[in-house]
Amino acid sequence: MSSVTIPPPECMLRPLEVPFRYLFGPGPSNVPPRVLAAGGRGIIGHMHPEMYEIMNDIKKGIQYAFQTQNNMTIAMSGSGHAAMECAVFNTVEPGESVLVAVNGIWGERVAEIAERMGANVHIMVKAPGGVFSNEEIEKALAKHKPVLFFLTHGESSAGLAHPVDGIGDLCRKHNTLFLVDAVASLGASPIFMDQQNIDILYTGSQKALNAPPGTAPISFNERACQKMFNRKTKPVSYLFDMAHLSNYWGNDGQPARLSFGPISGLLCLSHQYLVFVFPQGLEESWRHHREVAGYLWKGLEDMGLKLFIQNKDLRLPSVTTIAIPEGYNWREMLQYIMKHHNMEMTGGLGPSTGMVSVRGMLKF
Amino acid sequence: MSSVTIPPPECMLRPLEVPFRYLFGPGPSNVPPRVLAAGGRGIIGHMHPEMYEIMNDIKKGIQYAFQTQNNMTIAMSGSGHAAMECAVFNTVEPGESVLVAVNGIWGERVAEIAERMGANVHIMVKAPGGVFSNEEIEKALAKHKPVLFFLTHGESSAGLAHPVDGIGDLCRKHNTLFLVDAVASLGASPIFMDQQNIDILYTGSQKALNAPPGTAPISFNERACQKMFNRKTKPVSYLFDMAHLSNYWGNDGQPARLSFGPISGLLCLSHQYLVFVFPQGLEESWRHHREVAGYLWKGLEDMGLKLFIQNKDLRLPSVTTIAIPEGYNWREMLQYIMKHHNMEMTGGLGPSTGMVSVRGMLKF
């Protein structure tokens, strides 16, 4: 007969301690009290009519934020990384060609995801923060004939806002789906899913959208749906299979069952759009980010620091990267700032380790 | 030049409406205000020392709830389904043999997940709520020589608590990993991971644990770690690769980067263990569930209703299934109960559609 032999840990007696921090790293962001309060509302069932109404409102909010009319627009359970896997798993079949623009950690990640699921992966590589010209992209599209081309709009590891104009048209010409990662940029830097012919776009809740981490808005246009709903093989993940997720979001008019939505996270997301993006509008959010980033850039440069992205027009307004002067230890500096000012800034990621990222905006 | 053409939706002007419901379906459960409040605390960075401390406390809480000393014990971002995919993706390689006990929807689901990732799947099938004898299981283990055997402990679609004793030993004898789904049962029905030789065990946050949906505790023992960290191929999902997740949870003493934990969800989970399981203890939680379920069963039987699981010892104390008498429409009844009493009960799932599930416990 089995019995309880492992005692309750003593830490359970301690009250929960959550210190306040100014989150000036690339994410997660500080979440405004009103949004947090939305997540603290009581739980309702994931299949109740009121939950569907909230989800429907969230869908409309994402359509506005993405500037798209795509019906296949949902918020996934998980981080932006979950949306990244979802996009690749659903639109690519094993053996198909995928082209990935790598100029920081997120391209590297997508290449690895596509490789793991058996795609034939081709990469175009630039140094962190490098910009791919439309000519270079078209040449690679013509050469590799990929079913999917991946580009990071907001390359947070370098602080780059990559230009997107014209690439969607090139992808159409070459019968390629255009997948864009806007995790670090959406809400802070302009992007227009429909007008820019982006076939699949995703972001995360915890960056410029100022909601807690745990949900990831994603949208697929008709071209992407055509490809993903006419597969020969099933996507390797059941959890991320858009055939199920789209039903859960009522895209067949018949709610699916068995998917547990992250209900508190969705309430936050709902309240986020409600309270923040709407009253000021997208243009004002972009303008404000740009303005605040401008002050930050000037202040940093006045101190004699060098920003990693030279061209102001290519800088991400939500994440600023500072090249660390020789002779300074970035880890020590970040620890000092955290210890004495309660401010989080972070070192670079992957290829940009050794640079420092800082956000200039705190919205309350 | 692109411009904003899609206007903000009108729904953004409406305040957030979240009605109160008595959640008596199999899950999600009503979440106590104190736990909701924990999720409404401010966000801190996923890589801050305080967050690691909270995660470490959660780990100890899960070890207690699972009755295990396994170091490889974490809470995943996602539903119990995410933990299900994580377990299969990490411990099985394409072409390997997997044995799945199917007596309701969760076995069906695991069989599909294993098939999608290329495993050689064998199933043992019983009608919903059916019990597999240890003899039947050993025969199938000997025949199919699986690397993994899956069994649902709390089969919520049928209301069954499947016996587990002795199966872990059989799996060891046949060099098979024993994977158990305790999503619907953990905290309500006794399970002893170490003493019962369960190699991989997982649950969800939103059932008997009374936290919001969105996190999923999972634990792997040494045998499971041996198998999953000595693979020839990489798991098909980067997001669910335990090589990364275990680092994030500090199992290598060196926190990993880039994983966005569902911070609010983790705070809830932390506070849940703190407030609920500890003060009363696991035995008291099991006893209380059993007692309340007993009242419910008696009340239902006194009304002339027939419970789907005949043998009381095999009934799940957290989810009771009622066979619907002939001539009654279960959908209409559930709608009536919701409309007039604000109570959620649900129809069965998958093979048990047409039965009704009801939980008898509300903890505040």
Coordinates of C-alpha atoms in Angstrom, one line a residue, chain B:
Chain B
M1 CA 2.7 54.0 -48.9
S2 CA 0.6 51.9 -46.6
S3 CA -1.9 53.5 -44.1
V4 CA -4.4 52.4 -41.5
T5 CA -7.5 51.4 -43.4
I6 CA -9.1 49.0 -40.9
P7 CA -10.8 51.0 -38.2
P8 CA -10.8 49.9 -34.5
P9 CA -13.8 47.6 -33.9
E10 CA -16.7 49.0 -31.9
C11 CA -16.5 46.1 -29.4
M12 CA -13.4 47.8 -27.9
L13 CA -15.6 50.4 -26.4
R14 CA -17.5 47.8 -24.3
P15 CA -16.3 47.1 -20.8
L16 CA -15.1 43.5 -20.2
E17 CA -18.0 41.3 -19.0
V18 CA -17.1 38.1 -17.2
P19 CA -20.2 36.5 -15.6
F20 CA -19.9 34.3 -12.6
R21 CA -20.5 30.6 -13.2
Y22 CA -20.4 27.6 -11.0
L23 CA -18.0 25.5 -12.9
F24 CA -19.1 22.0 -12.2
G25 CA -17.8 20.5 -15.5
P26 CA -14.6 18.5 -15.6
G27 CA -12.6 21.7 -16.0
P28 CA -11.7 24.5 -15.8
S29 CA -12.6 24.9 -12.2
N30 CA -13.6 28.0 -10.3
V31 CA -10.4 29.7 -9.1
P32 CA -10.3 31.0 -5.5
P33 CA -9.9 34.8 -5.3
R34 CA -6.6 34.5 -3.5
V35 CA -5.2 32.5 -6.4
L36 CA -6.6 34.9 -9.0
A37 CA -5.0 37.7 -7.0
A38 CA -1.6 36.0 -7.2
G39 CA -2.0 36.1 -11.0
G40 CA -2.9 39.7 -10.9
R41 CA 0.5 40.7 -9.2
G42 CA 2.8 42.7 -11.4
I43 CA 5.0 40.9 -13.9
I44 CA 8.6 40.3 -13.3
G45 CA 11.2 39.1 -15.7
H46 CA 11.3 35.5 -16.5
M47 CA 15.0 35.5 -15.8
H48 CA 15.0 37.4 -12.6
P49 CA 16.4 35.7 -9.5
E50 CA 13.0 36.1 -7.7
M51 CA 11.3 34.3 -10.6
Y52 CA 13.7 31.4 -10.3
E53 CA 13.0 31.3 -6.6
I54 CA 9.2 31.1 -7.3
M55 CA 9.8 28.5 -9.9
N56 CA 11.9 26.5 -7.5
D57 CA 9.1 26.7 -4.9
I58 CA 6.6 25.5 -7.6
K59 CA 8.9 22.6 -8.4
K60 CA 8.9 21.6 -4.7
G61 CA 5.1 21.9 -4.6
I62 CA 4.8 19.7 -7.7
Q63 CA 7.2 17.1 -6.2
Y64 CA 4.9 17.0 -3.1
A65 CA 1.7 16.8 -5.1
F66 CA 3.2 14.1 -7.3
Q67 CA 4.9 12.4 -4.4
T68 CA 8.2 12.3 -6.2
Q69 CA 11.8 13.3 -5.6
N70 CA 12.5 13.6 -9.4
N71 CA 14.7 16.6 -10.1
M72 CA 13.3 16.8 -13.6
T73 CA 10.0 18.3 -12.4
I74 CA 8.6 21.5 -14.1
A75 CA 5.5 23.4 -15.0
M76 CA 5.0 23.7 -18.7
S77 CA 3.4 26.7 -20.5
G78 CA 0.2 25.3 -21.9
S79 CA -2.6 22.9 -21.1
G80 CA -2.3 19.3 -20.0
H81 CA -2.4 18.6 -23.8
A82 CA 1.0 20.4 -24.1
A83 CA 2.4 18.1 -21.4
M84 CA 1.0 15.1 -23.3
E85 CA 2.8 16.2 -26.5
C86 CA 6.0 17.0 -24.5
A87 CA 6.1 13.6 -22.9
V88 CA 5.6 11.7 -26.2
F89 CA 7.9 14.0 -28.3
N90 CA 10.8 13.7 -25.9
T91 CA 10.7 10.0 -25.0
V92 CA 9.9 8.5 -28.3
E93 CA 11.8 8.6 -31.6
P94 CA 10.3 8.0 -35.0
G95 CA 9.9 4.3 -35.8
E96 CA 9.9 3.2 -32.1
S97 CA 7.0 1.2 -30.7
V98 CA 4.4 2.8 -28.5
L99 CA 1.6 1.1 -26.6
V100 CA -1.5 3.1 -25.7
A101 CA -4.4 2.0 -23.5
V102 CA -7.6 3.5 -25.1
N103 CA -10.7 3.6 -23.0
G104 CA -11.8 7.1 -23.6
I105 CA -10.7 10.2 -25.5
W106 CA -7.3 10.8 -23.9
G107 CA -5.8 7.4 -25.1
E108 CA -7.2 8.2 -28.6
R109 CA -5.4 11.5 -28.4
V110 CA -2.0 10.1 -27.4
A111 CA -2.2 7.5 -30.1
E112 CA -2.8 10.3 -32.6
I113 CA 0.1 12.4 -31.3
A114 CA 2.5 9.4 -31.4
E115 CA 1.4 8.5 -34.9
R116 CA 1.9 12.1 -36.1
M117 CA 5.5 12.1 -34.9
G118 CA 6.2 8.8 -36.7
A119 CA 6.0 6.2 -33.9
N120 CA 4.8 2.7 -34.5
V121 CA 1.6 2.8 -32.5
H122 CA -0.2 -0.1 -31.0
I123 CA -3.5 0.3 -29.1
M124 CA -5.4 -1.8 -26.5
V125 CA -9.0 -0.8 -26.7
K126 CA -11.9 -1.0 -24.2
A127 CA -15.2 0.6 -24.2
P128 CA -15.3 4.1 -22.4
G129 CA -14.6 3.5 -18.7
G130 CA -13.2 0.0 -19.2
V131 CA -10.4 -1.2 -17.0
F132 CA -7.3 -3.0 -18.3
S133 CA -6.1 -5.8 -16.1
N134 CA -2.3 -6.1 -15.3
E135 CA -2.3 -9.4 -17.2
E136 CA -3.7 -7.8 -20.3
I137 CA -1.2 -5.0 -20.1
E138 CA 1.7 -7.4 -19.6
K139 CA 0.7 -9.5 -22.5
A140 CA 0.6 -6.4 -24.8
L141 CA 4.0 -5.2 -23.4
A142 CA 5.5 -8.6 -24.2
K143 CA 4.0 -8.6 -27.7
H144 CA 4.7 -5.1 -28.8
K145 CA 7.9 -4.3 -26.9
P146 CA 7.0 -0.6 -26.7
V147 CA 9.5 2.1 -25.5
L148 CA 6.5 3.8 -23.9
F149 CA 3.2 2.7 -22.4
F150 CA 0.4 5.3 -21.9
L151 CA -2.4 5.0 -19.4
T152 CA -4.9 7.6 -18.2
H153 CA -5.3 7.7 -14.5
G154 CA -8.2 10.1 -14.4
E155 CA -10.3 9.3 -17.5
S156 CA -12.5 12.3 -17.3
S157 CA -14.6 11.4 -20.4
A158 CA -15.9 8.3 -18.6
G159 CA -15.4 9.3 -14.9
L160 CA -13.0 6.5 -14.3
A161 CA -10.0 6.4 -11.9
H162 CA -7.9 3.6 -13.4
P163 CA -5.9 1.4 -11.0
V164 CA -2.2 2.0 -11.4
D165 CA -0.6 -0.4 -8.9
G166 CA 1.8 -2.9 -10.3
I167 CA 1.9 -1.6 -13.9
G168 CA 5.1 0.4 -13.3
D169 CA 6.8 -2.8 -12.3
L170 CA 5.6 -4.6 -15.4
C171 CA 6.9 -1.7 -17.5
R172 CA 10.3 -2.0 -15.9
K173 CA 10.4 -5.7 -16.5
H174 CA 9.7 -5.1 -20.2
N175 CA 12.0 -2.1 -20.5
T176 CA 9.1 0.3 -21.2
L177 CA 8.6 3.8 -19.9
F178 CA 5.3 4.2 -18.0
L179 CA 3.5 7.4 -18.9
V180 CA 0.5 8.4 -16.8
D181 CA -2.1 11.2 -17.5
A182 CA -3.4 12.5 -14.2
V183 CA -4.9 15.8 -15.6
A184 CA -8.4 15.1 -14.2
S185 CA -7.3 13.3 -11.0
L186 CA -4.3 14.9 -9.5
G187 CA -5.0 16.3 -6.1
A188 CA -8.4 14.6 -6.0
S189 CA -7.5 10.9 -6.2
P190 CA -4.3 9.3 -4.7
I191 CA -1.3 8.8 -6.9
F192 CA 2.3 8.1 -5.9
M193 CA 4.7 8.7 -8.7
D194 CA 7.8 7.2 -7.0
Q195 CA 6.2 4.4 -5.1
Q196 CA 4.1 3.3 -8.1
N197 CA 7.1 3.4 -10.4
I198 CA 5.6 5.9 -12.8
D199 CA 8.3 7.2 -15.2
I200 CA 6.5 10.2 -16.5
L201 CA 3.5 11.9 -14.9
Y202 CA 1.7 15.1 -15.8
T203 CA -1.4 17.1 -14.9
G204 CA -3.1 20.4 -15.7
S205 CA -3.5 23.5 -13.5
Q206 CA -7.2 24.0 -14.0
K207 CA -8.8 20.9 -12.6
A208 CA -8.5 19.7 -8.9
L209 CA -5.5 22.1 -8.5
N210 CA -7.9 25.1 -8.9
A211 CA -5.5 27.4 -10.7
P212 CA -6.3 29.1 -14.1
P213 CA -5.7 27.1 -17.2
G214 CA -2.4 27.7 -18.9
T215 CA 0.3 25.7 -17.0
A216 CA 0.9 22.0 -16.8
P217 CA 3.0 20.3 -14.2
I218 CA 5.1 17.4 -15.5
S219 CA 7.8 15.2 -14.0
F220 CA 10.3 12.7 -15.5
N221 CA 12.3 10.2 -13.4
E222 CA 15.8 9.0 -14.1
R223 CA 14.8 6.2 -16.4
A224 CA 12.8 8.7 -18.5
C225 CA 15.7 11.1 -18.5
Q226 CA 18.1 8.4 -19.6
K227 CA 15.9 7.7 -22.6
M228 CA 15.1 11.3 -23.6
F229 CA 18.6 12.7 -23.2
N230 CA 20.2 9.8 -25.2
R231 CA 18.2 10.2 -28.4
K232 CA 19.6 9.9 -31.9
T233 CA 17.2 12.4 -33.3
K234 CA 16.0 15.8 -31.9
P235 CA 12.4 16.0 -30.7
V236 CA 10.2 17.4 -33.5
S237 CA 9.3 20.5 -31.4
Y238 CA 11.9 23.0 -30.2
L239 CA 9.4 24.6 -27.9
F240 CA 8.7 21.3 -26.0
D241 CA 12.3 20.0 -26.2
M242 CA 13.1 19.0 -22.6
A243 CA 16.8 19.8 -23.2
H244 CA 15.7 23.5 -23.2
L245 CA 12.8 23.3 -20.8
S246 CA 14.9 21.6 -18.1
N247 CA 17.6 24.3 -18.4
Y248 CA 15.0 27.0 -18.1
W249 CA 13.9 25.3 -14.8
G250 CA 17.5 25.4 -13.7
N251 CA 18.1 21.7 -13.8
D252 CA 21.6 22.2 -15.1
G253 CA 22.3 24.9 -12.5
Q254 CA 22.5 27.4 -15.4
P255 CA 19.3 29.1 -16.3
A256 CA 18.5 28.9 -20.0
R257 CA 17.5 31.9 -22.0
L258 CA 14.7 32.8 -24.4
S259 CA 11.9 30.8 -22.9
F260 CA 9.0 33.0 -22.0
G261 CA 7.3 31.5 -19.0
P262 CA 3.6 32.2 -18.5
I263 CA 4.5 34.3 -15.5
S264 CA 1.0 35.2 -14.2
G265 CA 0.1 31.5 -14.5
L266 CA 3.1 30.5 -12.6
L267 CA 2.3 32.9 -9.8
C268 CA -1.2 31.4 -9.6
L269 CA 0.3 27.9 -9.5
S270 CA 2.7 29.0 -6.8
H271 CA 0.0 30.5 -4.7
Q272 CA -2.3 27.6 -5.3
Y273 CA 0.1 25.1 -3.7
L274 CA 0.9 27.6 -1.0
V275 CA -2.7 28.1 0.1
F276 CA -4.5 24.9 -0.7
V277 CA -2.6 21.7 -0.9
F278 CA -0.3 22.6 2.0
P279 CA -2.5 23.7 4.9
Q280 CA -4.7 20.7 4.5
G281 CA -2.3 18.3 3.0
L282 CA -2.7 15.8 0.2
E283 CA -4.4 13.1 2.3
E284 CA -7.0 15.6 3.4
S285 CA -7.6 16.8 -0.1
W286 CA -8.1 13.2 -1.3
R287 CA -10.4 12.5 1.7
H288 CA -12.4 15.7 1.2
H289 CA -12.9 15.0 -2.6
R290 CA -14.0 11.5 -1.8
E291 CA -16.4 12.6 0.9
V292 CA -18.1 15.3 -1.3
A293 CA -18.2 12.9 -4.3
G294 CA -19.9 10.4 -2.0
Y295 CA -22.7 12.8 -1.1
L296 CA -23.1 13.7 -4.8
W297 CA -23.3 10.0 -5.8
K298 CA -25.8 9.2 -3.2
G299 CA -28.0 12.2 -4.1
L300 CA -27.9 11.3 -7.7
E301 CA -28.8 7.7 -7.1
D302 CA -31.6 8.7 -4.6
M303 CA -33.1 10.7 -7.5
G304 CA -33.1 7.4 -9.5
L305 CA -30.2 8.4 -11.8
K306 CA -27.7 5.8 -12.8
L307 CA -24.0 6.5 -12.6
F308 CA -21.9 5.4 -15.5
I309 CA -19.1 3.8 -13.5
Q310 CA -20.8 1.1 -11.4
N311 CA -17.9 0.2 -9.1
K312 CA -17.5 2.9 -6.5
D313 CA -13.8 2.2 -6.1
L314 CA -13.2 3.0 -9.7
R315 CA -15.1 6.3 -9.8
L316 CA -13.1 9.4 -10.2
P317 CA -13.9 11.6 -7.1
S318 CA -13.4 14.8 -9.2
V319 CA -15.6 13.9 -12.2
T320 CA -18.9 12.0 -11.9
T321 CA -20.6 10.7 -15.1
I322 CA -24.3 10.2 -15.2
A323 CA -25.9 7.9 -17.7
I324 CA -28.8 9.9 -19.3
P325 CA -32.1 8.1 -19.0
E326 CA -33.9 7.3 -22.2
G327 CA -36.2 9.9 -23.5
Y328 CA -34.2 12.9 -22.2
N329 CA -32.2 15.3 -24.2
W330 CA -28.9 16.0 -22.4
R331 CA -28.2 19.2 -24.3
E332 CA -31.5 20.7 -23.3
M333 CA -31.0 19.7 -19.6
L334 CA -27.5 21.3 -19.5
Q335 CA -28.8 24.4 -21.1
Y336 CA -31.6 24.6 -18.5
I337 CA -29.2 24.1 -15.6
M338 CA -26.9 26.8 -16.9
K339 CA -29.7 29.3 -17.7
H340 CA -31.6 28.9 -14.4
H341 CA -28.8 28.0 -12.0
N342 CA -25.6 29.4 -13.5
M343 CA -24.1 26.0 -13.2
E344 CA -21.9 24.4 -15.8
M345 CA -22.1 20.7 -16.3
T346 CA -21.0 19.1 -19.6
G347 CA -21.8 16.3 -22.0
G348 CA -19.3 13.5 -22.4
L349 CA -16.4 13.8 -24.7
G350 CA -15.6 11.7 -27.8
P351 CA -16.7 8.1 -27.1
S352 CA -18.7 9.2 -24.1
T353 CA -20.8 11.9 -25.7
G354 CA -24.3 11.7 -24.5
M355 CA -23.3 11.1 -20.8
V356 CA -23.1 14.0 -18.5
S357 CA -20.1 15.0 -16.4
V358 CA -20.5 16.8 -13.1
R359 CA -18.0 17.7 -10.4
G360 CA -19.2 17.9 -6.8
M361 CA -16.7 20.2 -5.3
L362 CA -16.2 23.9 -5.1
K363 CA -13.3 25.1 -2.9
F364 CA -13.1 28.7 -1.8

